[in-house]
């Protein structure tokens, strides 16, 4: 049916690959209701004369708040403590946690979400390191972060929080060698994209005690739940709910309407990602 439509709106799970795009004969615009466009072949769309736009602002605060929630939950064993109370067990000893205050947070990807995480983490008294090849020292300093290279960040941080976009070169940005650089007591938080992390290498490090814990909202083969990760008590997992708040969903809806109106009613390419120079 794709050939019947002038405009196609998708979320993250619908794959708009070159084969689908080649049949979207009427389409002028594909809108991703959200930010990551890794499920859309934006070059194939551009070649077919189809603009691809996203709604980059709508999810930012929700994704940042989930990352902070995960840091606090992991550090204070909130999920395990809750489970033990629900099993009518009063277990204070295994719930001994640690503070965020004074810890070093390594932010990989200082874009929209990364910056909101930085602002919130700074208010907790954390020291912030950031690595992002497309951000300036001054830009990082504006959110209290010190820009550094990935290796220095990995070996220094107590908590690693991933906020990079899934560009073609970023698959397994955090693999076996990168995890080996991290402190044994460090935590890894990933609310960005599952493919940024080598799941096997992460599961190995956690089960061998070479990393203290991980909190994940995104996975390599969504919606498949990785058995090994699920079996580890040091792993906190949520099913890609970074953008799943009432506020973000309302904002996404409004941003999609604005993009479609601007494009078809006013001829304006709002948030269009793939038509530069065409
Ligand atoms: N879990 C969710 O539901 C949810 C919600 C919103 C966003 N996200 C994801 O979170 C991530 C951040 O979103 P955003 O809106 O901040 O995107 P953004 O484009 O504003 O920021 C991404 C940043 O990553 C940087 N980057 C790219 N490659 C890098 C690398 N190799 N090393 C370090 N930095 C690198 C870019 O320069 C950019 O500054 C994206 O992957 C997005 O898909 C997930």
XYZ file of C-alpha atoms and ligand atoms in Angstrom:
322
model
C 0.000 0.000 0.000
C 3.002 2.335 0.368
C 2.546 3.604 -3.210
C -0.787 5.274 -2.300
C 0.578 7.891 0.088
C 2.049 11.397 -0.239
C 3.386 11.406 3.304
C 4.529 8.531 5.519
C 4.911 8.825 9.280
C 6.894 6.127 11.119
C 8.296 5.481 14.576
C 11.483 3.519 15.326
C 10.380 -0.060 14.513
C 9.148 0.439 10.912
C 12.033 -0.133 8.518
C 11.963 2.183 5.518
C 14.699 0.489 3.493
C 15.598 1.068 -0.162
C 13.186 -1.660 -1.344
C 10.194 -0.086 0.447
C 11.216 3.421 -0.621
C 11.441 2.336 -4.279
C 7.692 1.509 -4.121
C 6.673 4.771 -2.420
C 5.969 6.362 -5.790
C 3.757 9.252 -4.622
C 5.678 10.021 -1.455
C 7.204 13.468 -0.988
C 7.905 13.271 2.731
C 8.741 10.635 5.364
C 8.499 11.847 8.956
C 10.156 9.948 11.782
C 8.091 10.619 14.914
C 11.159 10.768 17.166
C 14.828 11.547 16.596
C 16.869 8.513 15.406
C 16.482 7.947 11.655
C 18.619 4.793 11.549
C 15.489 2.814 10.475
C 15.169 4.930 7.311
C 17.512 4.764 4.312
C 17.716 8.543 4.015
C 20.096 8.443 1.029
C 17.762 6.144 -0.934
C 14.905 8.517 -0.049
C 16.914 11.550 -1.222
C 17.752 9.777 -4.487
C 14.017 9.155 -4.973
C 13.287 12.833 -4.249
C 11.640 12.075 -0.897
C 12.444 14.362 2.016
C 13.045 12.743 5.427
C 12.345 14.785 8.558
C 12.343 14.025 12.280
C 11.077 15.600 15.504
C 14.370 16.104 17.326
C 13.267 18.163 20.343
C 10.257 16.208 21.540
C 11.990 13.361 23.404
C 15.039 15.076 24.775
C 14.015 15.757 28.372
C 12.293 12.375 28.758
C 15.365 10.469 27.528
C 17.662 12.538 29.764
C 15.470 11.984 32.821
C 15.422 8.209 32.200
C 19.247 8.173 32.086
C 19.428 10.007 35.430
C 16.762 7.694 36.886
C 18.880 4.710 35.824
C 22.038 6.096 37.443
C 20.209 6.622 40.731
C 18.400 3.278 40.567
C 21.610 1.308 39.864
C 23.633 3.137 42.501
C 20.971 2.669 45.208
C 19.767 -0.854 44.188
C 16.235 0.509 44.063
C 14.848 -2.292 41.851
C 16.294 -5.106 43.998
C 15.228 -3.395 47.246
C 11.706 -2.976 45.888
C 11.585 -6.630 44.819
C 12.741 -7.780 48.238
C 10.041 -5.707 50.002
C 7.398 -7.144 47.672
C 8.653 -10.608 48.718
C 8.092 -9.500 52.374
C 11.882 -9.462 53.054
C 13.443 -6.536 54.996
C 16.967 -6.661 53.553
C 18.991 -3.506 54.226
C 22.519 -4.926 53.919
C 22.496 -5.864 50.229
C 20.964 -2.460 49.453
C 24.123 -0.539 50.454
C 24.649 1.834 47.571
C 26.776 4.795 46.598
C 26.238 8.492 45.894
C 26.393 10.265 42.555
C 27.972 13.261 44.348
C 31.679 13.635 43.533
C 31.673 10.818 40.941
C 32.975 11.210 37.390
C 30.340 10.900 34.684
C 31.576 10.155 31.150
C 29.111 11.338 28.501
C 29.676 9.916 25.016
C 27.739 12.100 22.586
C 27.093 15.644 23.791
C 24.092 16.413 21.585
C 20.597 17.359 22.694
C 20.088 14.511 25.209
C 23.741 14.423 26.335
C 23.593 18.130 27.245
C 20.380 17.743 29.252
C 21.968 14.814 31.132
C 25.046 16.977 31.774
C 22.982 19.815 33.266
C 21.132 17.457 35.603
C 24.254 15.501 36.598
C 26.137 18.745 37.368
C 23.372 19.659 39.823
C 24.116 16.395 41.657
C 27.732 17.512 42.125
C 29.177 15.081 39.555
C 32.347 15.874 37.560
C 31.618 15.682 33.855
C 33.790 14.412 31.012
C 32.455 14.319 27.469
C 33.631 12.894 24.178
C 32.048 14.050 20.936
C 34.020 14.649 17.736
C 31.508 17.274 16.573
C 31.369 19.468 19.692
C 33.707 22.326 20.690
C 35.485 22.749 24.030
C 33.378 25.887 24.647
C 30.129 24.079 23.859
C 31.033 21.340 26.365
C 32.048 23.941 28.972
C 28.620 25.585 28.613
C 27.143 22.479 30.313
C 30.048 22.137 32.808
C 31.677 19.267 30.874
C 35.336 18.855 30.012
C 35.848 17.632 26.463
C 38.270 14.737 26.149
C 39.025 11.704 23.958
C 37.088 8.459 24.317
C 39.997 6.460 25.813
C 40.656 9.022 28.568
C 36.939 9.240 29.297
C 36.562 5.448 29.544
C 39.491 4.975 31.888
C 38.470 7.904 34.152
C 34.706 7.638 34.550
C 32.713 6.025 37.364
C 29.568 6.079 35.248
C 29.548 5.908 31.453
C 26.401 7.268 29.808
C 25.932 6.839 26.057
C 24.134 9.525 24.048
C 25.737 9.252 20.593
C 23.679 8.920 17.454
C 23.966 5.639 15.543
C 26.080 6.847 12.627
C 27.452 4.120 10.323
C 30.873 4.104 12.063
C 29.382 3.875 15.567
C 28.334 0.200 15.646
C 30.067 -1.353 18.678
C 31.632 1.977 19.619
C 31.856 0.318 23.032
C 33.323 -3.137 22.447
C 35.659 -5.510 24.258
C 38.703 -3.198 24.043
C 36.776 -0.154 25.239
C 35.204 -2.027 28.182
C 38.684 -3.273 29.128
C 39.733 0.354 29.671
C 36.951 0.986 32.195
C 37.209 0.769 35.992
C 35.988 -2.494 37.507
C 33.563 -0.522 39.669
C 32.140 1.489 36.767
C 28.539 1.458 35.556
C 27.385 1.657 31.943
C 24.109 3.380 31.007
C 22.744 3.139 27.477
C 19.530 4.934 26.541
C 20.807 5.865 23.047
C 20.982 2.915 20.635
C 21.674 -0.777 21.331
C 24.071 -1.142 18.406
C 26.523 1.276 20.078
C 27.488 -1.539 22.483
C 28.797 -5.042 21.758
C 26.226 -6.986 23.809
C 28.393 -10.124 24.063
C 31.396 -8.163 25.332
C 29.200 -6.344 27.871
C 27.618 -9.579 29.157
C 31.094 -11.176 29.465
C 32.472 -8.208 31.423
C 29.488 -8.138 33.788
C 29.479 -11.883 34.438
C 33.260 -11.898 35.020
C 33.007 -8.936 37.452
C 35.022 -6.605 35.197
C 32.194 -4.061 35.351
C 29.878 -3.367 38.310
C 26.608 -2.947 36.470
C 24.683 -1.718 33.469
C 21.325 -0.078 32.803
C 19.925 -0.469 29.323
C 16.879 0.931 27.548
C 17.988 -0.024 24.024
C 19.245 -3.292 22.505
C 20.915 -4.703 19.421
C 17.952 -6.812 18.245
C 14.838 -5.109 19.540
C 12.361 -6.358 20.664
C 14.350 -9.555 21.374
C 15.316 -9.793 25.064
C 18.883 -11.022 25.467
C 18.869 -14.127 27.716
C 22.336 -13.550 29.137
C 21.712 -9.941 30.104
C 18.338 -10.893 31.576
C 20.008 -13.510 33.804
C 22.408 -10.993 35.406
C 21.288 -9.242 38.591
C 23.752 -6.417 37.877
C 21.715 -5.399 34.831
C 18.690 -3.093 34.929
C 16.613 -3.263 31.756
C 13.685 -1.265 30.362
C 11.970 -1.888 26.988
C 12.979 1.255 25.002
C 10.864 3.655 27.059
C 13.149 6.709 26.834
C 10.520 8.706 24.958
C 7.552 7.074 26.620
C 6.145 9.894 28.715
C 2.837 11.689 28.251
C 4.710 14.948 27.664
C 7.088 13.560 25.027
C 4.326 11.750 23.135
C 2.226 14.938 23.007
C 5.237 16.934 21.824
C 6.059 14.331 19.142
C 2.488 14.534 17.824
C 2.602 18.330 17.685
C 6.042 18.383 16.047
C 4.896 15.878 13.374
C 1.869 18.061 12.586
C 4.104 21.143 12.328
C 6.538 19.349 9.992
C 3.737 18.065 7.712
C 1.933 21.447 7.652
C 5.132 23.376 6.944
C 6.074 20.990 4.119
C 2.748 20.660 2.308
C 1.023 23.964 3.151
C 3.966 26.378 3.234
C 6.625 24.608 1.165
C 9.086 24.787 4.075
C 11.452 21.849 4.753
C 11.191 21.898 8.567
C 13.632 19.400 10.227
C 14.419 17.848 6.816
C 17.674 15.888 7.004
C 18.472 14.683 3.506
C 17.834 17.327 0.857
C 20.847 19.598 1.382
C 22.325 20.602 -1.963
C 19.467 19.020 -3.942
N 15.730 5.574 24.441
C 14.980 6.395 23.727
O 13.782 6.237 23.629
C 15.631 7.565 23.045
C 14.970 8.806 23.014
C 15.617 9.899 22.399
C 16.864 9.731 21.808
N 17.437 8.487 21.818
C 18.769 8.290 21.223
O 19.669 9.028 22.028
C 20.776 9.457 21.227
C 20.973 10.960 21.403
O 19.852 11.669 20.881
P 19.996 13.246 20.630
O 18.631 13.769 20.365
O 20.813 13.853 21.693
O 20.840 13.240 19.256
P 21.834 14.385 18.743
O 21.992 14.141 17.282
O 21.380 15.725 19.224
O 23.199 14.050 19.504
C 24.002 12.963 19.185
C 25.433 13.392 19.416
O 26.277 12.242 19.234
C 27.488 12.723 18.692
N 28.278 11.619 18.153
C 28.148 10.980 16.977
N 29.090 10.017 16.862
C 29.816 10.041 18.013
C 30.922 9.283 18.488
N 31.477 8.301 17.765
N 31.438 9.589 19.707
C 30.893 10.590 20.456
N 29.842 11.334 20.033
C 29.310 11.063 18.835
C 27.043 13.761 17.679
O 28.088 14.655 17.348
C 25.919 14.455 18.437
O 26.405 15.588 19.160
C 20.455 9.029 19.798
O 21.097 7.795 19.552
C 18.954 8.828 19.824
O 18.540 7.938 18.818
C 16.868 7.416 22.433
